[in-house]
Amino acid sequence: MTLTHPEGTVYGQVGDATVPLRFTDLSAEYKVLRDRAVALDLSGHTLIEISGPAAVDFAQRVLARDVEYLTSERCMMSLVLDDDGRVVDQVLAFGREDGLLLESSVGAGARLLEHLRAVADDDVEIVDRSADLTVIGLEGPYAWGVVGRLIDGELASLPFEAVSDTVWNDVEIIFARTGFTGEYGYQMIVPVESAADLWQATLEHVTPSGQEALELAMLEVRQPIPRLETAGDVNVIEIGANWLVDVTKDEFVGKEAVLAAFESRQGLRTVGFSGGDTVPEPGARVLAGGEDIGEVVFAVRSVGLGTTLGLARVESGLAAAGLELTVEGADVTTLTSPYIVPKSWSIPII
Amino acid sequence: MTIDELRAKAAERQQTCSQIKKMIVSRLDLEVEPDWITDDQPLFGRGLELDSLDVLELYVAIEAEFGVALYDSEMAVFGSISRLADEVNPRLRAAA
């Protein structure tokens, strides 16, 4: 943990990171995220620097999307896969002058670092930058206004996944337009020694939101949550994260396995569902017309929908919206994504 | 509903989604196989990374292929392939 939070903050262990799950109340934090803007403590995301003469070639080999021409003014979300096509992590890759900076998903830094070092070439240097850099996020339909008040209004209107090296309070930071929830989103990569000051300055404009509200909002727009969706022997196709893999790329670790899974047309597929008063555990059986067709991946209580919201992995012929299924005796309905339409889609940046 | 009825219902949606994917790949000259695009995949920004010019192209293509005019629709109809399927095949929405 890089940032200090008030007494009463509820923390949880997510992978290798201890993160604030909620600062006050999930419902309140969620509503502020969807209606206004929140600050996010993303210090559970590990930053890994890849440099050296073969840095770009290496990144091109280990990332499932094409980063060959990723300049220092761009970032990109991509999966990192193993040889079997299983998800190692979902990363944000930042182009840098001397290589790339990878941001892990929450709590997945150690696993990602271990994988990268295992497949690295001799002329690539892989450095964990967590001790000297951390990440603070902003998310919400009016997050752009916070950027204007906090740093510079010009940065608010950067295109999606654009990056700018900028200065806040005489401190060099990497600023990026990103987003996990379908709302306007920004990230600030800041030196650890200045992180507390930037966090406090951010809190002069917005309230913080914890991991629970963030993940609920991610689920609502089908933004993959690796720690909850990739457990077990599942492949990219079954997860439905195809868009984080570029199969037109010549080569990358896991490509053959992913293509084999895609071409087999076999296996399960993931679909969202809502309904029921209780929240089923991962692995709960999903029934269609009384027959077992799959299992719950994970589910939560949705503040926005006022009912249970979750993902199920079911046989592909039944992975479609608008079906009435049963989970642990409760009637549920499969859904069309996004399950909640982000307010940012109808609010321009001004 | 029996499982066969549910399968038939799912197949109708998957058929409409498949038609939309083929249309998008063809009209926007994308390099991917249509089936690589998932029904829940975001279309703008994240996901398929379409832009506002692509939307204009899709307005025209959807009207030509499905006879549905979406010109005054909110951007939410482009939230995913499946969401778009609800618009071009109203039977799916009515049955949902």
GROMACS .gro file of C-alpha atoms in nm:
model
  446
    1MET     CA    1   0.000   0.000   0.000
    2THR     CA    2   0.139   0.335  -0.103
    3LEU     CA    3  -0.146   0.559   0.007
    4THR     CA    4  -0.284   0.605   0.356
    5HIS     CA    5  -0.660   0.605   0.399
    6PRO     CA    6  -0.889   0.709   0.682
    7GLU     CA    7  -0.985   0.488   0.972
    8GLY     CA    8  -1.286   0.280   0.878
    9THR     CA    9  -1.156   0.193   0.532
   10VAL     CA   10  -1.215  -0.176   0.466
   11TYR     CA   11  -0.917  -0.351   0.309
   12GLY     CA   12  -0.889  -0.688   0.143
   13GLN     CA   13  -0.619  -0.911   0.002
   14VAL     CA   14  -0.646  -0.937  -0.377
   15GLY     CA   15  -0.374  -1.160  -0.513
   16ASP     CA   16  -0.045  -1.011  -0.395
   17ALA     CA   17  -0.192  -0.671  -0.306
   18THR     CA   18  -0.379  -0.529  -0.010
   19VAL     CA   19  -0.635  -0.290  -0.152
   20PRO     CA   20  -0.914  -0.070  -0.020
   21LEU     CA   21  -1.235  -0.260  -0.091
   22ARG     CA   22  -1.453   0.030   0.025
   23PHE     CA   23  -1.398   0.356   0.204
   24THR     CA   24  -1.750   0.404   0.336
   25ASP     CA   25  -2.031   0.219   0.162
   26LEU     CA   26  -2.036   0.023  -0.165
   27SER     CA   27  -2.371   0.162  -0.275
   28ALA     CA   28  -2.272   0.524  -0.215
   29GLU     CA   29  -1.934   0.483  -0.385
   30TYR     CA   30  -2.091   0.310  -0.684
   31LYS     CA   31  -2.350   0.586  -0.729
   32VAL     CA   32  -2.086   0.858  -0.722
   33LEU     CA   33  -1.880   0.664  -0.978
   34ARG     CA   34  -2.178   0.635  -1.214
   35ASP     CA   35  -2.320   0.984  -1.152
   36ARG     CA   36  -2.021   1.212  -1.094
   37ALA     CA   37  -1.657   1.105  -1.051
   38VAL     CA   38  -1.439   0.915  -0.806
   39ALA     CA   39  -1.072   0.877  -0.723
   40LEU     CA   40  -0.928   0.525  -0.739
   41ASP     CA   41  -0.631   0.397  -0.541
   42LEU     CA   42  -0.477   0.170  -0.805
   43SER     CA   43  -0.157   0.101  -0.611
   44GLY     CA   44  -0.246  -0.269  -0.630
   45HIS     CA   45  -0.156  -0.250  -0.999
   46THR     CA   46   0.211  -0.335  -1.043
   47LEU     CA   47   0.419  -0.132  -1.290
   48ILE     CA   48   0.680  -0.330  -1.480
   49GLU     CA   49   0.938  -0.165  -1.705
   50ILE     CA   50   1.060  -0.351  -2.011
   51SER     CA   51   1.372  -0.202  -2.164
   52GLY     CA   52   1.684  -0.299  -2.354
   53PRO     CA   53   1.762  -0.340  -2.725
   54ALA     CA   54   1.501  -0.612  -2.777
   55ALA     CA   55   1.230  -0.459  -2.555
   56VAL     CA   56   0.975  -0.396  -2.828
   57ASP     CA   57   1.035  -0.735  -2.995
   58PHE     CA   58   0.993  -0.902  -2.658
   59ALA     CA   59   0.673  -0.711  -2.579
   60GLN     CA   60   0.542  -0.795  -2.923
   61ARG     CA   61   0.600  -1.162  -2.844
   62VAL     CA   62   0.446  -1.169  -2.496
   63LEU     CA   63   0.150  -0.936  -2.547
   64ALA     CA   64  -0.151  -1.068  -2.735
   65ARG     CA   65  -0.215  -0.736  -2.911
   66ASP     CA   66   0.006  -0.551  -3.155
   67VAL     CA   67   0.241  -0.310  -2.976
   68GLU     CA   68   0.510  -0.280  -3.241
   69TYR     CA   69   0.421   0.085  -3.309
   70LEU     CA   70   0.302   0.181  -2.962
   71THR     CA   71   0.452   0.528  -2.920
   72SER     CA   72   0.510   0.708  -2.591
   73GLU     CA   73   0.185   0.895  -2.656
   74ARG     CA   74  -0.030   0.583  -2.654
   75CYS     CA   75  -0.131   0.301  -2.425
   76MET     CA   76  -0.324  -0.017  -2.499
   77MET     CA   77  -0.500  -0.290  -2.305
   78SER     CA   78  -0.390  -0.642  -2.388
   79LEU     CA   79  -0.391  -0.992  -2.251
   80VAL     CA   80  -0.070  -1.175  -2.164
   81LEU     CA   81  -0.107  -1.548  -2.231
   82ASP     CA   82   0.091  -1.860  -2.157
   83ASP     CA   83   0.178  -2.124  -2.418
   84ASP     CA   84  -0.153  -2.298  -2.356
   85GLY     CA   85  -0.347  -1.981  -2.427
   86ARG     CA   86  -0.445  -1.933  -2.062
   87VAL     CA   87  -0.461  -1.579  -1.931
   88VAL     CA   88  -0.158  -1.475  -1.725
   89ASP     CA   89  -0.290  -1.122  -1.686
   90GLN     CA   90  -0.466  -0.832  -1.850
   91VAL     CA   91  -0.231  -0.534  -1.875
   92LEU     CA   92  -0.221  -0.174  -1.982
   93ALA     CA   93   0.087  -0.132  -2.200
   94PHE     CA   94   0.236   0.217  -2.219
   95GLY     CA   95   0.476   0.296  -2.501
   96ARG     CA   96   0.795   0.456  -2.367
   97GLU     CA   97   1.101   0.601  -2.539
   98ASP     CA   98   1.321   0.312  -2.426
   99GLY     CA   99   1.069   0.029  -2.426
  100LEU     CA  100   0.735  -0.023  -2.256
  101LEU     CA  101   0.575   0.009  -1.915
  102LEU     CA  102   0.324  -0.261  -1.827
  103GLU     CA  103   0.057  -0.208  -1.564
  104SER     CA  104  -0.078  -0.533  -1.422
  105SER     CA  105  -0.433  -0.591  -1.313
  106VAL     CA  106  -0.495  -0.563  -0.941
  107GLY     CA  107  -0.292  -0.805  -0.732
  108ALA     CA  108  -0.145  -0.985  -1.033
  109GLY     CA  109   0.197  -0.819  -1.043
  110ALA     CA  110   0.401  -1.104  -0.896
  111ARG     CA  111   0.245  -1.360  -1.130
  112LEU     CA  112   0.298  -1.134  -1.432
  113LEU     CA  113   0.656  -1.057  -1.335
  114GLU     CA  114   0.737  -1.425  -1.290
  115HIS     CA  115   0.591  -1.507  -1.632
  116LEU     CA  116   0.775  -1.223  -1.809
  117ARG     CA  117   1.109  -1.323  -1.655
  118ALA     CA  118   1.051  -1.686  -1.747
  119VAL     CA  119   1.005  -1.608  -2.116
  120ALA     CA  120   1.249  -1.315  -2.140
  121ASP     CA  121   1.547  -1.299  -2.373
  122ASP     CA  122   1.895  -1.200  -2.256
  123ASP     CA  123   1.883  -0.856  -2.416
  124VAL     CA  124   1.569  -0.749  -2.233
  125GLU     CA  125   1.562  -0.591  -1.890
  126ILE     CA  126   1.252  -0.639  -1.678
  127VAL     CA  127   1.223  -0.420  -1.370
  128ASP     CA  128   0.948  -0.404  -1.109
  129ARG     CA  129   0.888  -0.030  -1.062
  130SER     CA  130   0.636  -0.066  -0.780
  131ALA     CA  131   0.878   0.067  -0.524
  132ASP     CA  132   0.910   0.401  -0.701
  133LEU     CA  133   0.594   0.444  -0.912
  134THR     CA  134   0.226   0.405  -0.836
  135VAL     CA  135  -0.109   0.465  -1.005
  136ILE     CA  136  -0.400   0.690  -0.915
  137GLY     CA  137  -0.718   0.675  -1.121
  138LEU     CA  138  -1.018   0.895  -1.190
  139GLU     CA  139  -1.340   0.753  -1.325
  140GLY     CA  140  -1.691   0.886  -1.383
  141PRO     CA  141  -1.904   1.089  -1.624
  142TYR     CA  142  -1.757   1.414  -1.489
  143ALA     CA  143  -1.401   1.290  -1.432
  144TRP     CA  144  -1.290   1.523  -1.712
  145GLY     CA  145  -1.389   1.821  -1.498
  146VAL     CA  146  -1.167   1.696  -1.217
  147VAL     CA  147  -0.873   1.670  -1.457
  148GLY     CA  148  -0.925   2.033  -1.550
  149ARG     CA  149  -0.927   2.150  -1.191
  150LEU     CA  150  -0.646   1.922  -1.080
  151ILE     CA  151  -0.395   1.948  -1.366
  152ASP     CA  152  -0.493   2.089  -1.702
  153GLY     CA  153  -0.823   2.100  -1.891
  154GLU     CA  154  -0.644   2.019  -2.215
  155LEU     CA  155  -0.559   1.674  -2.081
  156ALA     CA  156  -0.925   1.594  -2.017
  157SER     CA  157  -1.004   1.577  -2.386
  158LEU     CA  158  -0.719   1.348  -2.484
  159PRO     CA  159  -0.842   1.068  -2.713
  160PHE     CA  160  -0.906   0.730  -2.553
  161GLU     CA  161  -0.578   0.554  -2.471
  162ALA     CA  162  -0.372   0.866  -2.539
  163VAL     CA  163  -0.081   0.936  -2.303
  164SER     CA  164   0.091   1.259  -2.207
  165ASP     CA  165   0.404   1.310  -2.000
  166THR     CA  166   0.314   1.610  -1.792
  167VAL     CA  167   0.395   1.793  -1.471
  168TRP     CA  168   0.184   1.828  -1.158
  169ASN     CA  169   0.313   2.040  -0.873
  170ASP     CA  170   0.669   2.023  -1.017
  171VAL     CA  171   0.647   1.643  -1.029
  172GLU     CA  172   0.674   1.455  -1.358
  173ILE     CA  173   0.382   1.221  -1.408
  174ILE     CA  174   0.251   1.003  -1.687
  175PHE     CA  175  -0.109   1.096  -1.760
  176ALA     CA  176  -0.337   0.871  -1.967
  177ARG     CA  177  -0.698   0.864  -2.079
  178THR     CA  178  -0.806   0.508  -2.002
  179GLY     CA  179  -1.111   0.374  -1.824
  180PHE     CA  180  -1.245   0.045  -1.693
  181THR     CA  181  -1.614   0.121  -1.645
  182GLY     CA  182  -1.733   0.275  -1.971
  183GLU     CA  183  -1.725   0.616  -1.798
  184TYR     CA  184  -1.459   0.876  -1.869
  185GLY     CA  185  -1.144   0.743  -1.711
  186TYR     CA  186  -0.793   0.870  -1.649
  187GLN     CA  187  -0.479   0.738  -1.485
  188MET     CA  188  -0.187   0.920  -1.332
  189ILE     CA  189   0.140   0.731  -1.286
  190VAL     CA  190   0.325   0.920  -1.019
  191PRO     CA  191   0.647   0.878  -0.818
  192VAL     CA  192   0.570   0.707  -0.487
  193GLU     CA  193   0.711   0.995  -0.284
  194SER     CA  194   0.457   1.234  -0.440
  195ALA     CA  195   0.163   0.996  -0.450
  196ALA     CA  196   0.017   1.095  -0.113
  197ASP     CA  197   0.020   1.463  -0.211
  198LEU     CA  198  -0.148   1.395  -0.546
  199TRP     CA  199  -0.404   1.169  -0.378
  200GLN     CA  200  -0.489   1.440  -0.124
  201ALA     CA  201  -0.510   1.702  -0.397
  202THR     CA  202  -0.744   1.473  -0.591
  203LEU     CA  203  -0.964   1.426  -0.285
  204GLU     CA  204  -1.020   1.800  -0.272
  205HIS     CA  205  -1.235   1.751  -0.584
  206VAL     CA  206  -1.380   1.398  -0.556
  207THR     CA  207  -1.446   1.123  -0.306
  208PRO     CA  208  -1.264   0.788  -0.333
  209SER     CA  209  -1.415   0.462  -0.446
  210GLY     CA  210  -1.293   0.117  -0.349
  211GLN     CA  211  -1.228  -0.200  -0.544
  212GLU     CA  212  -1.581  -0.338  -0.490
  213ALA     CA  213  -1.755  -0.045  -0.662
  214LEU     CA  214  -1.494  -0.041  -0.938
  215GLU     CA  215  -1.538  -0.412  -1.014
  216LEU     CA  216  -1.917  -0.386  -1.007
  217ALA     CA  217  -1.901  -0.107  -1.263
  218MET     CA  218  -1.652  -0.308  -1.472
  219LEU     CA  219  -1.883  -0.608  -1.473
  220GLU     CA  220  -2.173  -0.391  -1.590
  221VAL     CA  221  -1.988  -0.307  -1.914
  222ARG     CA  222  -1.826  -0.652  -1.954
  223GLN     CA  223  -1.479  -0.522  -1.886
  224PRO     CA  224  -1.297  -0.845  -1.796
  225ILE     CA  225  -1.194  -0.881  -1.433
  226PRO     CA  226  -0.906  -1.129  -1.459
  227ARG     CA  227  -0.895  -1.234  -1.095
  228LEU     CA  228  -1.261  -1.339  -1.107
  229GLU     CA  229  -1.293  -1.467  -1.464
  230THR     CA  230  -0.975  -1.655  -1.546
  231ALA     CA  231  -0.961  -1.913  -1.267
  232GLY     CA  232  -0.954  -2.276  -1.371
  233ASP     CA  233  -0.893  -2.435  -1.704
  234VAL     CA  234  -1.060  -2.176  -1.928
  235ASN     CA  235  -0.937  -2.020  -2.248
  236VAL     CA  236  -0.975  -1.674  -2.400
  237ILE     CA  237  -1.269  -1.778  -2.617
  238GLU     CA  238  -1.462  -1.916  -2.320
  239ILE     CA  239  -1.396  -1.598  -2.123
  240GLY     CA  240  -1.513  -1.388  -2.417
  241ALA     CA  241  -1.205  -1.167  -2.409
  242ASN     CA  242  -1.132  -1.206  -2.781
  243TRP     CA  243  -1.108  -0.829  -2.820
  244LEU     CA  244  -0.796  -0.825  -2.605
  245VAL     CA  245  -0.620  -1.057  -2.850
  246ASP     CA  246  -0.512  -0.965  -3.203
  247VAL     CA  247  -0.518  -1.288  -3.402
  248THR     CA  248  -0.404  -1.106  -3.715
  249LYS     CA  249  -0.062  -1.060  -3.550
  250ASP     CA  250   0.208  -1.287  -3.691
  251GLU     CA  251   0.314  -1.440  -3.364
  252PHE     CA  252   0.268  -1.414  -2.989
  253VAL     CA  253   0.286  -1.652  -2.694
  254GLY     CA  254  -0.034  -1.855  -2.681
  255LYS     CA  255  -0.151  -1.774  -3.034
  256GLU     CA  256  -0.165  -2.134  -3.156
  257ALA     CA  257  -0.366  -2.246  -2.855
  258VAL     CA  258  -0.609  -1.956  -2.891
  259LEU     CA  259  -0.662  -2.027  -3.260
  260ALA     CA  260  -0.713  -2.397  -3.190
  261ALA     CA  261  -0.976  -2.315  -2.928
  262PHE     CA  262  -1.148  -2.073  -3.167
  263GLU     CA  263  -1.147  -2.310  -3.462
  264SER     CA  264  -1.274  -2.605  -3.259
  265ARG     CA  265  -1.601  -2.415  -3.197
  266GLN     CA  266  -1.624  -2.629  -2.881
  267GLY     CA  267  -1.639  -2.544  -2.515
  268LEU     CA  268  -1.840  -2.302  -2.309
  269ARG     CA  269  -1.918  -1.934  -2.357
  270THR     CA  270  -1.975  -1.655  -2.106
  271VAL     CA  271  -2.301  -1.463  -2.075
  272GLY     CA  272  -2.431  -1.213  -1.820
  273PHE     CA  273  -2.739  -1.277  -1.611
  274SER     CA  274  -2.952  -1.103  -1.353
  275GLY     CA  275  -3.222  -1.205  -1.109
  276GLY     CA  276  -3.273  -1.367  -0.772
  277ASP     CA  277  -3.247  -1.241  -0.419
  278THR     CA  278  -2.932  -1.426  -0.320
  279VAL     CA  279  -2.584  -1.410  -0.468
  280PRO     CA  280  -2.472  -1.752  -0.592
  281GLU     CA  281  -2.117  -1.869  -0.535
  282PRO     CA  282  -1.878  -1.934  -0.825
  283GLY     CA  283  -1.944  -2.283  -0.954
  284ALA     CA  284  -2.317  -2.281  -0.877
  285ARG     CA  285  -2.496  -2.481  -1.147
  286VAL     CA  286  -2.696  -2.312  -1.419
  287LEU     CA  287  -3.004  -2.493  -1.549
  288ALA     CA  288  -3.204  -2.447  -1.870
  289GLY     CA  289  -3.538  -2.623  -1.888
  290GLY     CA  290  -3.422  -2.831  -1.594
  291GLU     CA  291  -3.098  -2.943  -1.760
  292ASP     CA  292  -2.749  -2.855  -1.638
  293ILE     CA  293  -2.582  -2.630  -1.898
  294GLY     CA  294  -2.297  -2.469  -1.707
  295GLU     CA  295  -2.191  -2.276  -1.399
  296VAL     CA  296  -2.175  -1.935  -1.242
  297VAL     CA  297  -1.839  -1.761  -1.292
  298PHE     CA  298  -1.907  -1.501  -1.025
  299ALA     CA  299  -2.196  -1.283  -0.914
  300VAL     CA  300  -2.256  -0.974  -0.702
  301ARG     CA  301  -2.546  -0.767  -0.581
  302SER     CA  302  -2.591  -0.491  -0.840
  303VAL     CA  303  -2.663  -0.148  -0.696
  304GLY     CA  304  -2.777  -0.018  -1.034
  305LEU     CA  305  -3.009  -0.307  -1.120
  306GLY     CA  306  -3.128  -0.376  -0.766
  307THR     CA  307  -3.084  -0.749  -0.808
  308THR     CA  308  -2.813  -1.013  -0.849
  309LEU     CA  309  -2.585  -0.960  -1.147
  310GLY     CA  310  -2.331  -1.214  -1.262
  311LEU     CA  311  -2.158  -1.405  -1.535
  312ALA     CA  312  -2.231  -1.765  -1.625
  313ARG     CA  313  -2.030  -1.998  -1.844
  314VAL     CA  314  -2.269  -2.218  -2.038
  315GLU     CA  315  -2.278  -2.437  -2.349
  316SER     CA  316  -2.228  -2.221  -2.653
  317GLY     CA  317  -2.570  -2.285  -2.805
  318LEU     CA  318  -2.731  -2.126  -2.501
  319ALA     CA  319  -2.491  -1.835  -2.453
  320ALA     CA  320  -2.732  -1.566  -2.565
  321ALA     CA  321  -2.925  -1.280  -2.409
  322GLY     CA  322  -3.295  -1.300  -2.329
  323LEU     CA  323  -3.313  -1.657  -2.197
  324GLU     CA  324  -3.482  -1.757  -1.874
  325LEU     CA  325  -3.255  -1.988  -1.678
  326THR     CA  326  -3.236  -2.113  -1.321
  327VAL     CA  327  -2.952  -2.073  -1.071
  328GLU     CA  328  -2.988  -2.237  -0.729
  329GLY     CA  329  -3.366  -2.234  -0.761
  330ALA     CA  330  -3.386  -1.868  -0.859
  331ASP     CA  331  -3.515  -1.753  -1.197
  332VAL     CA  332  -3.254  -1.548  -1.383
  333THR     CA  333  -3.247  -1.387  -1.726
  334THR     CA  334  -2.946  -1.367  -1.952
  335LEU     CA  335  -2.852  -1.014  -2.055
  336THR     CA  336  -2.737  -0.797  -2.339
  337SER     CA  337  -2.415  -0.606  -2.266
  338PRO     CA  338  -2.370  -0.341  -2.137
  339TYR     CA  339  -2.595  -0.422  -1.844
  340ILE     CA  340  -2.592  -0.056  -1.736
  341VAL     CA  341  -2.543   0.216  -1.997
  342PRO     CA  342  -2.265   0.449  -1.879
  343LYS     CA  343  -2.376   0.808  -1.837
  344SER     CA  344  -2.057   0.922  -2.008
  345TRP     CA  345  -2.194   0.797  -2.340
  346SER     CA  346  -2.439   1.087  -2.342
  347ILE     CA  347  -2.226   1.354  -2.173
  348PRO     CA  348  -1.974   1.542  -2.387
  349ILE     CA  349  -1.648   1.677  -2.249
  350ILE     CA  350  -1.678   2.058  -2.245
  351MET     CA  351  -3.964  -2.319  -2.153
  352THR     CA  352  -3.804  -2.646  -2.256
  353ILE     CA  353  -3.435  -2.661  -2.334
  354ASP     CA  354  -3.514  -2.706  -2.703
  355GLU     CA  355  -3.727  -2.391  -2.703
  356LEU     CA  356  -3.445  -2.205  -2.528
  357ARG     CA  357  -3.195  -2.332  -2.782
  358ALA     CA  358  -3.418  -2.213  -3.065
  359LYS     CA  359  -3.451  -1.872  -2.904
  360ALA     CA  360  -3.074  -1.847  -2.853
  361ALA     CA  361  -3.015  -1.955  -3.212
  362GLU     CA  362  -3.231  -1.674  -3.346
  363ARG     CA  363  -3.030  -1.414  -3.155
  364GLN     CA  364  -2.700  -1.574  -3.251
  365GLN     CA  365  -2.810  -1.574  -3.614
  366THR     CA  366  -2.891  -1.202  -3.604
  367CYS     CA  367  -2.561  -1.130  -3.425
  368SER     CA  368  -2.375  -1.332  -3.687
  369GLN     CA  369  -2.540  -1.132  -3.966
  370ILE     CA  370  -2.439  -0.805  -3.797
  371LYS     CA  371  -2.079  -0.920  -3.752
  372LYS     CA  372  -2.049  -1.015  -4.117
  373MET     CA  373  -2.192  -0.678  -4.217
  374ILE     CA  374  -1.948  -0.488  -3.993
  375VAL     CA  375  -1.643  -0.683  -4.111
  376SER     CA  376  -1.743  -0.640  -4.474
  377ARG     CA  377  -1.844  -0.271  -4.460
  378LEU     CA  378  -1.550  -0.161  -4.248
  379ASP     CA  379  -1.306  -0.392  -4.422
  380LEU     CA  380  -1.182  -0.545  -4.098
  381GLU     CA  381  -0.918  -0.816  -4.105
  382VAL     CA  382  -1.078  -1.044  -3.844
  383GLU     CA  383  -1.316  -1.333  -3.905
  384PRO     CA  384  -1.671  -1.221  -3.817
  385ASP     CA  385  -1.706  -1.495  -3.556
  386TRP     CA  386  -1.399  -1.365  -3.374
  387ILE     CA  387  -1.613  -1.071  -3.262
  388THR     CA  388  -1.814  -1.170  -2.954
  389ASP     CA  389  -2.178  -1.077  -2.898
  390ASP     CA  390  -2.093  -0.880  -2.584
  391GLN     CA  391  -1.782  -0.709  -2.718
  392PRO     CA  392  -1.776  -0.331  -2.683
  393LEU     CA  393  -1.772  -0.158  -3.020
  394PHE     CA  394  -1.640   0.191  -2.954
  395GLY     CA  395  -1.326   0.300  -2.774
  396ARG     CA  396  -1.255  -0.035  -2.612
  397GLY     CA  397  -1.321  -0.350  -2.808
  398LEU     CA  398  -1.368  -0.315  -3.180
  399GLU     CA  399  -1.236   0.045  -3.155
  400LEU     CA  400  -1.480   0.193  -3.404
  401ASP     CA  401  -1.497   0.571  -3.439
  402SER     CA  402  -1.765   0.822  -3.534
  403LEU     CA  403  -1.696   0.780  -3.907
  404ASP     CA  404  -1.750   0.408  -3.870
  405VAL     CA  405  -2.085   0.483  -3.706
  406LEU     CA  406  -2.198   0.678  -4.010
  407GLU     CA  407  -2.099   0.387  -4.230
  408LEU     CA  408  -2.288   0.150  -4.003
  409TYR     CA  409  -2.604   0.366  -4.010
  410VAL     CA  410  -2.613   0.328  -4.388
  411ALA     CA  411  -2.523  -0.041  -4.382
  412ILE     CA  412  -2.785  -0.130  -4.120
  413GLU     CA  413  -3.060   0.047  -4.312
  414ALA     CA  414  -2.957  -0.126  -4.634
  415GLU     CA  415  -2.926  -0.470  -4.480
  416PHE     CA  416  -3.201  -0.472  -4.217
  417GLY     CA  417  -3.430  -0.188  -4.327
  418VAL     CA  418  -3.393  -0.020  -3.988
  419ALA     CA  419  -3.305   0.350  -3.956
  420LEU     CA  420  -3.102   0.426  -3.643
  421TYR     CA  421  -3.013   0.786  -3.721
  422ASP     CA  422  -3.181   0.933  -3.413
  423SER     CA  423  -3.079   0.653  -3.183
  424GLU     CA  424  -2.860   0.697  -2.880
  425MET     CA  425  -2.507   0.562  -2.888
  426ALA     CA  426  -2.620   0.292  -2.645
  427VAL     CA  427  -2.751   0.083  -2.937
  428PHE     CA  428  -2.389   0.039  -3.039
  429GLY     CA  429  -2.298  -0.084  -2.691
  430SER     CA  430  -2.242  -0.435  -2.823
  431ILE     CA  431  -2.333  -0.661  -3.112
  432SER     CA  432  -2.612  -0.814  -2.904
  433ARG     CA  433  -2.749  -0.470  -2.819
  434LEU     CA  434  -2.750  -0.383  -3.189
  435ALA     CA  435  -2.931  -0.712  -3.259
  436ASP     CA  436  -3.216  -0.594  -3.036
  437GLU     CA  437  -3.254  -0.290  -3.262
  438VAL     CA  438  -3.240  -0.460  -3.599
  439ASN     CA  439  -3.453  -0.758  -3.496
  440PRO     CA  440  -3.731  -0.626  -3.267
  441ARG     CA  441  -3.855  -0.981  -3.209
  442LEU     CA  442  -3.547  -1.040  -2.995
  443ARG     CA  443  -3.623  -0.742  -2.775
  444ALA     CA  444  -3.991  -0.834  -2.743
  445ALA     CA  445  -3.897  -1.185  -2.638
  446ALA     CA  446  -3.631  -1.076  -2.390
   0.00000   0.00000   0.00000
